[in-house]
Amino acid sequence: MSDDFKRVESHDCPMSTCAAPAGSPCRTGKNKVAIQYHTARFRLVPQLAKALSVPIPAVRKPGSAWMELPRPLRAGTEPVGHVRLGYTRASTARQSLYAQLESLAEAGVTRVFSEKISTRATRRPELEAAVKLAGGIRSSGVAVTLVVHEHKRLGRGIKLAMLAEELKASDVGLEFLPGELKGSHDPSGIMFTGLAAMSGMEREYIRDRTLEGHESARKRGKIIGGAWVTDDDMLSMALHLRGQEMSLRDIAKRLVITTGAKKGQHPSPATVMRMLREHDEQAGITAST
C-alpha cells in the first residue's frame, strides 16, 4: 500500500461539501467514505499535484459510513512514552486463555483485550476495539505496540496482512511472543508481509497435497496406510491440538506412536489428517442417526 494517502490526509480537505479534517478520508454528500480524495485536497501535495486522481486505500473502507479519525501528529514530533496493549483469542468457549494471558503478563502487558471466537468470524469486536484504542493513543503522541501471544491469534495469510496494513496506517507497532513470527515487527515491512502471507500457506498446502495423494491411491485400489499406528489416546491429543489451531505438521510433532515397528516415532502429517478426518466423518454419521 502506497503512503500517498498519508500525505493527502495531512491536510484538511478544502472542499466545502467535504471539509474532512486532517487524518480522515474524504467523504461524499451522503456521509460515506469517498472512493478517491477530492482533487483540491490531493493537489495540496506537491508530489501529487499533477495526478488525475488519488484513490482512498481499502484500509479506510471506501463506501462505509464516514467517521472522523484521530488527527495526525505534527511532523517531527517524537513519541512521548510507550504503551503496550495485548490481545488474546481462543477459537471455542471450552479453550483456555490462561497460557496467552500469562505470556502477556510476563511481557509487561497490563491492558489486554480477550475474546473466544473462531478465526473464520468476519468480525472480532475485541480485536477491533484494541486496534481502535491503539490508534487513538498513538494520535496523542504516545508510541503504541500491539502485543499478541502468537500470530495465529490474529489470523493467517491475507487476514494477517490486511490487519498489518491497518496498524501501519495508524503507526502502531506489532509484537509476537512465541511462534514463527516471534519478535517486534514493522507492519509495513516487506519481510513481515511475506511471512504473513506464507503463514497461511502451510496448512492449505499439506491439506491439498494429502487429499490428492489419498484420492490417487483410492483410484488405484490401494488402502491408505497409517491407521495402524493410531490409537484413542493419540486421537484425543490430536483433537485437542487441532482445537488450538495447530498445523498438521506441528500436531504430528507432538504425537508419539506407542506400538508396532514405528514405536517411539512421530506419525506423519498425512496419518494425522486421515485420523482426524475419519473421526469427523464418523461423528457426522453418528449425529445424523
PDB file of C-alpha atoms in Angstrom:
ATOM      1  CA  MET A   1       0.000   0.000   0.000  1.00  0.00           C
ATOM      2  CA  SER A   2       1.371   3.452  -1.003  1.00  0.00           C
ATOM      3  CA  ASP A   3       1.908   6.155   1.605  1.00  0.00           C
ATOM      4  CA  ASP A   4       0.319   8.764  -0.698  1.00  0.00           C
ATOM      5  CA  PHE A   5      -2.867   8.730   1.368  1.00  0.00           C
ATOM      6  CA  LYS A   6      -0.927   9.831   4.462  1.00  0.00           C
ATOM      7  CA  ARG A   7       0.435  12.839   2.589  1.00  0.00           C
ATOM      8  CA  VAL A   8      -3.043  13.783   1.399  1.00  0.00           C
ATOM      9  CA  GLU A   9      -4.585  13.322   4.826  1.00  0.00           C
ATOM     10  CA  SER A  10      -2.009  15.610   6.427  1.00  0.00           C
ATOM     11  CA  HIS A  11      -4.219  18.450   5.077  1.00  0.00           C
ATOM     12  CA  ASP A  12      -7.844  19.365   5.751  1.00  0.00           C
ATOM     13  CA  CYS A  13      -9.992  18.947   2.641  1.00  0.00           C
ATOM     14  CA  PRO A  14     -10.690  22.448   1.233  1.00  0.00           C
ATOM     15  CA  MET A  15     -13.926  21.305  -0.447  1.00  0.00           C
ATOM     16  CA  SER A  16     -16.806  22.940   1.469  1.00  0.00           C
ATOM     17  CA  THR A  17     -19.046  19.939   0.768  1.00  0.00           C
ATOM     18  CA  CYS A  18     -16.491  17.627   2.391  1.00  0.00           C
ATOM     19  CA  ALA A  19     -14.329  19.566   4.879  1.00  0.00           C
ATOM     20  CA  ALA A  20     -12.774  16.318   6.134  1.00  0.00           C
ATOM     21  CA  PRO A  21     -10.216  17.159   8.854  1.00  0.00           C
ATOM     22  CA  ALA A  22      -6.593  16.077   8.673  1.00  0.00           C
ATOM     23  CA  GLY A  23      -6.247  12.369   9.462  1.00  0.00           C
ATOM     24  CA  SER A  24      -9.585  11.378   7.924  1.00  0.00           C
ATOM     25  CA  PRO A  25     -10.513  10.342   4.359  1.00  0.00           C
ATOM     26  CA  CYS A  26     -12.731  12.475   2.135  1.00  0.00           C
ATOM     27  CA  ARG A  27     -16.474  11.955   2.356  1.00  0.00           C
ATOM     28  CA  THR A  28     -19.415  12.077  -0.018  1.00  0.00           C
ATOM     29  CA  GLY A  29     -22.540  14.198   0.275  1.00  0.00           C
ATOM     30  CA  LYS A  30     -24.267  11.161   1.816  1.00  0.00           C
ATOM     31  CA  ASN A  31     -21.595  10.970   4.543  1.00  0.00           C
ATOM     32  CA  LYS A  32     -19.902   7.868   3.164  1.00  0.00           C
ATOM     33  CA  VAL A  33     -16.159   7.366   2.756  1.00  0.00           C
ATOM     34  CA  ALA A  34     -15.386   8.527  -0.787  1.00  0.00           C
ATOM     35  CA  ILE A  35     -13.690   6.279  -3.340  1.00  0.00           C
ATOM     36  CA  GLN A  36     -10.994   8.879  -4.052  1.00  0.00           C
ATOM     37  CA  TYR A  37      -9.693  12.068  -2.471  1.00  0.00           C
ATOM     38  CA  HIS A  38     -11.076  15.336  -3.790  1.00  0.00           C
ATOM     39  CA  THR A  39      -8.832  16.974  -6.387  1.00  0.00           C
ATOM     40  CA  ALA A  40      -8.457  20.190  -4.408  1.00  0.00           C
ATOM     41  CA  ARG A  41      -7.114  18.211  -1.480  1.00  0.00           C
ATOM     42  CA  PHE A  42      -4.546  15.929  -3.094  1.00  0.00           C
ATOM     43  CA  ARG A  43      -3.213  18.854  -5.157  1.00  0.00           C
ATOM     44  CA  LEU A  44      -2.056  20.422  -1.906  1.00  0.00           C
ATOM     45  CA  VAL A  45       0.678  17.761  -2.006  1.00  0.00           C
ATOM     46  CA  PRO A  46       3.374  18.882  -4.493  1.00  0.00           C
ATOM     47  CA  GLN A  47       4.285  15.301  -5.488  1.00  0.00           C
ATOM     48  CA  LEU A  48       0.661  14.600  -6.395  1.00  0.00           C
ATOM     49  CA  ALA A  49      -0.355  17.944  -7.876  1.00  0.00           C
ATOM     50  CA  LYS A  50      -0.423  16.585 -11.435  1.00  0.00           C
ATOM     51  CA  ALA A  51      -2.206  13.347 -10.585  1.00  0.00           C
ATOM     52  CA  LEU A  52      -5.609  12.822 -12.154  1.00  0.00           C
ATOM     53  CA  SER A  53      -6.892  11.070  -9.034  1.00  0.00           C
ATOM     54  CA  VAL A  54      -5.672   9.559  -5.773  1.00  0.00           C
ATOM     55  CA  PRO A  55      -7.711   6.542  -4.584  1.00  0.00           C
ATOM     56  CA  ILE A  56      -8.627   6.124  -0.944  1.00  0.00           C
ATOM     57  CA  PRO A  57      -6.997   2.873   0.278  1.00  0.00           C
ATOM     58  CA  ALA A  58      -9.017  -0.169   1.320  1.00  0.00           C
ATOM     59  CA  VAL A  59      -7.853   0.286   4.911  1.00  0.00           C
ATOM     60  CA  ARG A  60     -10.116   3.387   5.041  1.00  0.00           C
ATOM     61  CA  LYS A  61     -13.074   1.243   3.872  1.00  0.00           C
ATOM     62  CA  PRO A  62     -14.432   3.292   0.926  1.00  0.00           C
ATOM     63  CA  GLY A  63     -18.221   3.176   0.773  1.00  0.00           C
ATOM     64  CA  SER A  64     -18.645   2.666   4.526  1.00  0.00           C
ATOM     65  CA  ALA A  65     -20.149   5.226   6.905  1.00  0.00           C
ATOM     66  CA  TRP A  66     -17.723   8.143   7.333  1.00  0.00           C
ATOM     67  CA  MET A  67     -16.409   8.959  10.784  1.00  0.00           C
ATOM     68  CA  GLU A  68     -13.694  11.315  11.941  1.00  0.00           C
ATOM     69  CA  LEU A  69     -10.386   9.591  12.703  1.00  0.00           C
ATOM     70  CA  PRO A  70      -7.632  10.812  15.053  1.00  0.00           C
ATOM     71  CA  ARG A  71      -5.706  13.766  13.679  1.00  0.00           C
ATOM     72  CA  PRO A  72      -2.085  13.028  12.689  1.00  0.00           C
ATOM     73  CA  LEU A  73       0.837  14.148  14.814  1.00  0.00           C
ATOM     74  CA  ARG A  74       2.770  17.189  13.725  1.00  0.00           C
ATOM     75  CA  ALA A  75       5.807  16.383  11.596  1.00  0.00           C
ATOM     76  CA  GLY A  76       8.936  15.829  13.639  1.00  0.00           C
ATOM     77  CA  THR A  77       7.080  15.164  16.871  1.00  0.00           C
ATOM     78  CA  GLU A  78       8.804  12.478  18.927  1.00  0.00           C
ATOM     79  CA  PRO A  79       6.667   9.891  20.766  1.00  0.00           C
ATOM     80  CA  VAL A  80       6.233  10.577  24.470  1.00  0.00           C
ATOM     81  CA  GLY A  81       6.063   7.297  26.390  1.00  0.00           C
ATOM     82  CA  HIS A  82       5.186   3.825  25.159  1.00  0.00           C
ATOM     83  CA  VAL A  83       2.001   1.800  25.705  1.00  0.00           C
ATOM     84  CA  ARG A  84       1.806  -1.962  25.144  1.00  0.00           C
ATOM     85  CA  LEU A  85      -1.691  -3.308  24.527  1.00  0.00           C
ATOM     86  CA  GLY A  86      -2.346  -7.056  24.455  1.00  0.00           C
ATOM     87  CA  TYR A  87      -4.776  -9.283  22.564  1.00  0.00           C
ATOM     88  CA  THR A  88      -5.705 -12.914  23.219  1.00  0.00           C
ATOM     89  CA  ARG A  89      -8.139 -15.193  21.417  1.00  0.00           C
ATOM     90  CA  ALA A  90      -9.380 -18.770  21.624  1.00  0.00           C
ATOM     91  CA  SER A  91     -11.487 -20.439  18.937  1.00  0.00           C
ATOM     92  CA  THR A  92     -14.076 -22.004  21.252  1.00  0.00           C
ATOM     93  CA  ALA A  93     -15.587 -21.306  24.659  1.00  0.00           C
ATOM     94  CA  ARG A  94     -14.015 -24.502  26.033  1.00  0.00           C
ATOM     95  CA  GLN A  95     -10.456 -23.394  25.301  1.00  0.00           C
ATOM     96  CA  SER A  96      -8.498 -21.596  27.998  1.00  0.00           C
ATOM     97  CA  LEU A  97      -6.803 -18.232  27.576  1.00  0.00           C
ATOM     98  CA  TYR A  98      -4.584 -18.786  30.618  1.00  0.00           C
ATOM     99  CA  ALA A  99      -1.351 -19.516  28.741  1.00  0.00           C
ATOM    100  CA  GLN A 100      -1.763 -16.465  26.495  1.00  0.00           C
ATOM    101  CA  LEU A 101      -2.629 -14.169  29.415  1.00  0.00           C
ATOM    102  CA  GLU A 102       0.334 -15.456  31.413  1.00  0.00           C
ATOM    103  CA  SER A 103       2.663 -14.880  28.461  1.00  0.00           C
ATOM    104  CA  LEU A 104       1.452 -11.299  28.024  1.00  0.00           C
ATOM    105  CA  ALA A 105       1.784 -10.596  31.747  1.00  0.00           C
ATOM    106  CA  GLU A 106       5.396 -11.800  31.668  1.00  0.00           C
ATOM    107  CA  ALA A 107       6.000  -9.438  28.744  1.00  0.00           C
ATOM    108  CA  GLY A 108       4.804  -6.494  30.832  1.00  0.00           C
ATOM    109  CA  VAL A 109       1.397  -6.014  29.182  1.00  0.00           C
ATOM    110  CA  THR A 110      -1.262  -4.774  31.598  1.00  0.00           C
ATOM    111  CA  ARG A 111      -4.196  -3.849  29.300  1.00  0.00           C
ATOM    112  CA  VAL A 112      -5.466  -6.914  27.434  1.00  0.00           C
ATOM    113  CA  PHE A 113      -8.417  -7.433  25.075  1.00  0.00           C
ATOM    114  CA  SER A 114      -9.677 -11.037  25.070  1.00  0.00           C
ATOM    115  CA  GLU A 115     -12.343 -12.993  23.213  1.00  0.00           C
ATOM    116  CA  LYS A 116     -13.358 -16.530  22.346  1.00  0.00           C
ATOM    117  CA  ILE A 117     -14.312 -16.560  18.704  1.00  0.00           C
ATOM    118  CA  SER A 118     -13.418 -18.536  15.581  1.00  0.00           C
ATOM    119  CA  THR A 119     -10.731 -17.362  13.153  1.00  0.00           C
ATOM    120  CA  ARG A 120     -13.382 -17.642  10.440  1.00  0.00           C
ATOM    121  CA  ALA A 121     -15.574 -14.986  12.076  1.00  0.00           C
ATOM    122  CA  THR A 122     -15.898 -11.922   9.859  1.00  0.00           C
ATOM    123  CA  ARG A 123     -15.790  -9.568  12.847  1.00  0.00           C
ATOM    124  CA  ARG A 124     -13.830  -9.774  16.076  1.00  0.00           C
ATOM    125  CA  PRO A 125     -15.127  -6.988  18.354  1.00  0.00           C
ATOM    126  CA  GLU A 126     -12.335  -7.130  20.934  1.00  0.00           C
ATOM    127  CA  LEU A 127      -9.609  -7.032  18.285  1.00  0.00           C
ATOM    128  CA  GLU A 128     -11.332  -4.097  16.611  1.00  0.00           C
ATOM    129  CA  ALA A 129     -11.522  -2.334  19.984  1.00  0.00           C
ATOM    130  CA  ALA A 130      -7.808  -2.946  20.620  1.00  0.00           C
ATOM    131  CA  VAL A 131      -6.824  -1.560  17.209  1.00  0.00           C
ATOM    132  CA  LYS A 132      -9.092   1.472  17.658  1.00  0.00           C
ATOM    133  CA  LEU A 133      -7.676   2.260  21.101  1.00  0.00           C
ATOM    134  CA  ALA A 134      -4.121   1.785  19.821  1.00  0.00           C
ATOM    135  CA  GLY A 135      -4.744   4.299  17.045  1.00  0.00           C
ATOM    136  CA  GLY A 136      -6.290   6.794  19.441  1.00  0.00           C
ATOM    137  CA  ILE A 137      -3.384   6.576  21.873  1.00  0.00           C
ATOM    138  CA  ARG A 138      -0.854   6.890  19.049  1.00  0.00           C
ATOM    139  CA  SER A 139      -2.563  10.030  17.760  1.00  0.00           C
ATOM    140  CA  SER A 140      -1.998  11.638  21.174  1.00  0.00           C
ATOM    141  CA  GLY A 141       1.757  11.366  20.709  1.00  0.00           C
ATOM    142  CA  VAL A 142       2.431   8.107  22.586  1.00  0.00           C
ATOM    143  CA  ALA A 143       4.143   5.158  20.899  1.00  0.00           C
ATOM    144  CA  VAL A 144       1.944   2.023  20.879  1.00  0.00           C
ATOM    145  CA  THR A 145       2.653  -1.656  20.305  1.00  0.00           C
ATOM    146  CA  LEU A 146       0.007  -4.354  19.965  1.00  0.00           C
ATOM    147  CA  VAL A 147       1.389  -7.479  21.659  1.00  0.00           C
ATOM    148  CA  VAL A 148      -0.017 -10.904  20.786  1.00  0.00           C
ATOM    149  CA  HIS A 149       0.947 -14.324  22.116  1.00  0.00           C
ATOM    150  CA  GLU A 150       1.266 -15.782  18.601  1.00  0.00           C
ATOM    151  CA  HIS A 151       0.392 -14.583  15.101  1.00  0.00           C
ATOM    152  CA  LYS A 152      -2.259 -17.315  14.725  1.00  0.00           C
ATOM    153  CA  ARG A 153      -4.347 -15.474  17.320  1.00  0.00           C
ATOM    154  CA  LEU A 154      -4.746 -12.629  14.798  1.00  0.00           C
ATOM    155  CA  GLY A 155      -5.222 -14.755  11.699  1.00  0.00           C
ATOM    156  CA  ARG A 156      -3.280 -16.159   8.773  1.00  0.00           C
ATOM    157  CA  GLY A 157      -2.328 -15.114   5.299  1.00  0.00           C
ATOM    158  CA  ILE A 158      -4.361 -12.303   3.795  1.00  0.00           C
ATOM    159  CA  LYS A 159      -6.246 -11.547   7.035  1.00  0.00           C
ATOM    160  CA  LEU A 160      -2.989 -11.003   8.891  1.00  0.00           C
ATOM    161  CA  ALA A 161      -1.587  -8.878   6.063  1.00  0.00           C
ATOM    162  CA  MET A 162      -4.739  -6.711   5.993  1.00  0.00           C
ATOM    163  CA  LEU A 163      -4.579  -6.144   9.743  1.00  0.00           C
ATOM    164  CA  ALA A 164      -0.918  -5.194   9.388  1.00  0.00           C
ATOM    165  CA  GLU A 165      -1.905  -2.559   6.813  1.00  0.00           C
ATOM    166  CA  GLU A 166      -4.436  -1.131   9.268  1.00  0.00           C
ATOM    167  CA  LEU A 167      -1.822  -0.934  12.024  1.00  0.00           C
ATOM    168  CA  LYS A 168       0.627   0.657   9.602  1.00  0.00           C
ATOM    169  CA  ALA A 169      -1.922   3.353   8.739  1.00  0.00           C
ATOM    170  CA  SER A 170      -2.144   4.230  12.462  1.00  0.00           C
ATOM    171  CA  ASP A 171       1.639   3.955  13.014  1.00  0.00           C
ATOM    172  CA  VAL A 172       1.124   1.197  15.605  1.00  0.00           C
ATOM    173  CA  GLY A 173       3.805  -1.442  16.172  1.00  0.00           C
ATOM    174  CA  LEU A 174       3.224  -5.187  16.360  1.00  0.00           C
ATOM    175  CA  GLU A 175       4.945  -7.807  18.504  1.00  0.00           C
ATOM    176  CA  PHE A 176       4.531 -11.599  18.730  1.00  0.00           C
ATOM    177  CA  LEU A 177       5.913 -13.507  21.706  1.00  0.00           C
ATOM    178  CA  PRO A 178       6.485 -17.127  20.502  1.00  0.00           C
ATOM    179  CA  GLY A 179       5.933 -18.757  17.102  1.00  0.00           C
ATOM    180  CA  GLU A 180       7.116 -18.353  13.528  1.00  0.00           C
ATOM    181  CA  LEU A 181       6.943 -14.537  13.598  1.00  0.00           C
ATOM    182  CA  LYS A 182       8.384 -14.069  17.109  1.00  0.00           C
ATOM    183  CA  GLY A 183       9.630 -10.557  17.830  1.00  0.00           C
ATOM    184  CA  SER A 184       8.753  -6.947  17.050  1.00  0.00           C
ATOM    185  CA  HIS A 185       7.696  -6.096  13.518  1.00  0.00           C
ATOM    186  CA  ASP A 186       7.186  -3.083  11.351  1.00  0.00           C
ATOM    187  CA  PRO A 187       3.768  -3.956   9.857  1.00  0.00           C
ATOM    188  CA  SER A 188       4.787  -2.116   6.682  1.00  0.00           C
ATOM    189  CA  GLY A 189       7.970  -4.143   6.226  1.00  0.00           C
ATOM    190  CA  ILE A 190       8.380  -6.386   3.196  1.00  0.00           C
ATOM    191  CA  MET A 191       9.726  -9.205   5.359  1.00  0.00           C
ATOM    192  CA  PHE A 192       6.667  -9.180   7.617  1.00  0.00           C
ATOM    193  CA  THR A 193       4.255  -9.016   4.691  1.00  0.00           C
ATOM    194  CA  GLY A 194       5.928 -12.040   3.102  1.00  0.00           C
ATOM    195  CA  LEU A 195       5.924 -14.053   6.315  1.00  0.00           C
ATOM    196  CA  ALA A 196       2.276 -13.151   6.953  1.00  0.00           C
ATOM    197  CA  ALA A 197       1.305 -14.429   3.527  1.00  0.00           C
ATOM    198  CA  MET A 198       3.341 -17.618   3.918  1.00  0.00           C
ATOM    199  CA  SER A 199       1.817 -18.343   7.341  1.00  0.00           C
ATOM    200  CA  GLY A 200      -1.481 -19.161   5.665  1.00  0.00           C
ATOM    201  CA  MET A 201       0.001 -21.417   3.025  1.00  0.00           C
ATOM    202  CA  GLU A 202       1.350 -24.359   5.052  1.00  0.00           C
ATOM    203  CA  ARG A 203      -1.984 -25.705   6.281  1.00  0.00           C
ATOM    204  CA  GLU A 204      -3.625 -25.453   2.861  1.00  0.00           C
ATOM    205  CA  TYR A 205      -0.600 -26.931   1.095  1.00  0.00           C
ATOM    206  CA  ILE A 206      -0.462 -30.006   3.340  1.00  0.00           C
ATOM    207  CA  ARG A 207      -4.207 -30.473   3.136  1.00  0.00           C
ATOM    208  CA  ASP A 208      -4.375 -30.232  -0.657  1.00  0.00           C
ATOM    209  CA  ARG A 209      -1.390 -32.476  -1.333  1.00  0.00           C
ATOM    210  CA  THR A 210      -2.591 -35.077   1.158  1.00  0.00           C
ATOM    211  CA  LEU A 211      -6.085 -35.170  -0.291  1.00  0.00           C
ATOM    212  CA  GLU A 212      -4.659 -35.500  -3.809  1.00  0.00           C
ATOM    213  CA  GLY A 213      -2.498 -38.416  -2.690  1.00  0.00           C
ATOM    214  CA  HIS A 214      -5.400 -40.146  -0.968  1.00  0.00           C
ATOM    215  CA  GLU A 215      -7.668 -39.741  -3.969  1.00  0.00           C
ATOM    216  CA  SER A 216      -4.991 -41.085  -6.306  1.00  0.00           C
ATOM    217  CA  ALA A 217      -4.459 -44.106  -4.044  1.00  0.00           C
ATOM    218  CA  ARG A 218      -8.180 -44.862  -3.897  1.00  0.00           C
ATOM    219  CA  LYS A 219      -8.452 -44.780  -7.694  1.00  0.00           C
ATOM    220  CA  ARG A 220      -5.670 -47.388  -7.880  1.00  0.00           C
ATOM    221  CA  GLY A 221      -7.490 -49.557  -5.339  1.00  0.00           C
ATOM    222  CA  LYS A 222      -4.836 -49.089  -2.654  1.00  0.00           C
ATOM    223  CA  ILE A 223      -5.583 -48.911   1.045  1.00  0.00           C
ATOM    224  CA  ILE A 224      -4.184 -45.744   2.554  1.00  0.00           C
ATOM    225  CA  GLY A 225      -1.716 -46.590   5.262  1.00  0.00           C
ATOM    226  CA  GLY A 226      -1.188 -45.051   8.660  1.00  0.00           C
ATOM    227  CA  ALA A 227      -4.239 -46.207  10.593  1.00  0.00           C
ATOM    228  CA  TRP A 228      -2.385 -48.970  12.420  1.00  0.00           C
ATOM    229  CA  VAL A 229      -0.127 -46.530  14.275  1.00  0.00           C
ATOM    230  CA  THR A 230      -3.008 -44.544  15.806  1.00  0.00           C
ATOM    231  CA  ASP A 231      -4.976 -45.163  18.993  1.00  0.00           C
ATOM    232  CA  ASP A 232      -7.636 -43.451  21.108  1.00  0.00           C
ATOM    233  CA  ASP A 233      -5.108 -41.531  23.206  1.00  0.00           C
ATOM    234  CA  MET A 234      -3.400 -40.215  20.088  1.00  0.00           C
ATOM    235  CA  LEU A 235      -6.753 -39.173  18.618  1.00  0.00           C
ATOM    236  CA  SER A 236      -7.732 -37.377  21.814  1.00  0.00           C
ATOM    237  CA  MET A 237      -4.471 -35.416  21.862  1.00  0.00           C
ATOM    238  CA  ALA A 238      -4.729 -34.616  18.148  1.00  0.00           C
ATOM    239  CA  LEU A 239      -8.252 -33.241  18.614  1.00  0.00           C
ATOM    240  CA  HIS A 240      -7.046 -31.088  21.498  1.00  0.00           C
ATOM    241  CA  LEU A 241      -4.148 -29.680  19.466  1.00  0.00           C
ATOM    242  CA  ARG A 242      -6.354 -29.064  16.436  1.00  0.00           C
ATOM    243  CA  GLY A 243      -8.642 -27.046  18.681  1.00  0.00           C
ATOM    244  CA  GLN A 244      -5.660 -24.763  19.318  1.00  0.00           C
ATOM    245  CA  GLU A 245      -5.382 -24.269  15.540  1.00  0.00           C
ATOM    246  CA  MET A 246      -2.018 -26.009  15.230  1.00  0.00           C
ATOM    247  CA  SER A 247      -0.936 -27.164  11.785  1.00  0.00           C
ATOM    248  CA  LEU A 248      -0.918 -30.867  10.893  1.00  0.00           C
ATOM    249  CA  ARG A 249       2.863 -30.808  10.899  1.00  0.00           C
ATOM    250  CA  ASP A 250       3.003 -29.326  14.414  1.00  0.00           C
ATOM    251  CA  ILE A 251       0.375 -31.776  15.688  1.00  0.00           C
ATOM    252  CA  ALA A 252       2.369 -34.712  14.289  1.00  0.00           C
ATOM    253  CA  LYS A 253       5.473 -33.491  16.144  1.00  0.00           C
ATOM    254  CA  ARG A 254       3.554 -33.636  19.448  1.00  0.00           C
ATOM    255  CA  LEU A 255       2.304 -37.189  18.956  1.00  0.00           C
ATOM    256  CA  VAL A 256       4.223 -40.431  19.570  1.00  0.00           C
ATOM    257  CA  ILE A 257       3.454 -43.901  18.217  1.00  0.00           C
ATOM    258  CA  THR A 258       3.202 -46.357  21.134  1.00  0.00           C
ATOM    259  CA  THR A 259       3.082 -49.754  19.385  1.00  0.00           C
ATOM    260  CA  GLY A 260       4.468 -51.645  16.395  1.00  0.00           C
ATOM    261  CA  ALA A 261       7.600 -51.245  14.333  1.00  0.00           C
ATOM    262  CA  LYS A 262       7.338 -47.444  14.448  1.00  0.00           C
ATOM    263  CA  LYS A 263       7.056 -47.285  18.245  1.00  0.00           C
ATOM    264  CA  GLY A 264       8.619 -44.089  19.614  1.00  0.00           C
ATOM    265  CA  GLN A 265       8.386 -42.244  16.288  1.00  0.00           C
ATOM    266  CA  HIS A 266       6.092 -39.405  15.280  1.00  0.00           C
ATOM    267  CA  PRO A 267       3.246 -40.122  12.850  1.00  0.00           C
ATOM    268  CA  SER A 268       3.286 -38.309   9.522  1.00  0.00           C
ATOM    269  CA  PRO A 269       1.059 -35.250   8.905  1.00  0.00           C
ATOM    270  CA  ALA A 270      -0.869 -37.388   6.386  1.00  0.00           C
ATOM    271  CA  THR A 271      -1.575 -40.001   9.058  1.00  0.00           C
ATOM    272  CA  VAL A 272      -2.776 -37.323  11.466  1.00  0.00           C
ATOM    273  CA  MET A 273      -5.040 -35.852   8.813  1.00  0.00           C
ATOM    274  CA  ARG A 274      -6.531 -39.256   7.969  1.00  0.00           C
ATOM    275  CA  MET A 275      -7.151 -39.996  11.637  1.00  0.00           C
ATOM    276  CA  LEU A 276      -8.889 -36.654  12.193  1.00  0.00           C
ATOM    277  CA  ARG A 277     -10.900 -36.910   9.011  1.00  0.00           C
ATOM    278  CA  GLU A 278     -12.158 -40.400   9.850  1.00  0.00           C
ATOM    279  CA  HIS A 279     -13.133 -39.145  13.301  1.00  0.00           C
ATOM    280  CA  ASP A 280     -15.035 -36.208  11.799  1.00  0.00           C
ATOM    281  CA  GLU A 281     -16.795 -38.458   9.268  1.00  0.00           C
ATOM    282  CA  GLN A 282     -17.797 -40.900  11.984  1.00  0.00           C
ATOM    283  CA  ALA A 283     -19.022 -38.082  14.211  1.00  0.00           C
ATOM    284  CA  GLY A 284     -21.118 -36.821  11.307  1.00  0.00           C
ATOM    285  CA  ILE A 285     -22.668 -40.226  10.753  1.00  0.00           C
ATOM    286  CA  THR A 286     -23.436 -40.596  14.448  1.00  0.00           C
ATOM    287  CA  ALA A 287     -25.015 -37.144  14.605  1.00  0.00           C
ATOM    288  CA  SER A 288     -27.296 -37.885  11.649  1.00  0.00           C
ATOM    289  CA  THR A 289     -28.629 -41.186  13.029  1.00  0.00           C
TER     290      THR A 289
END
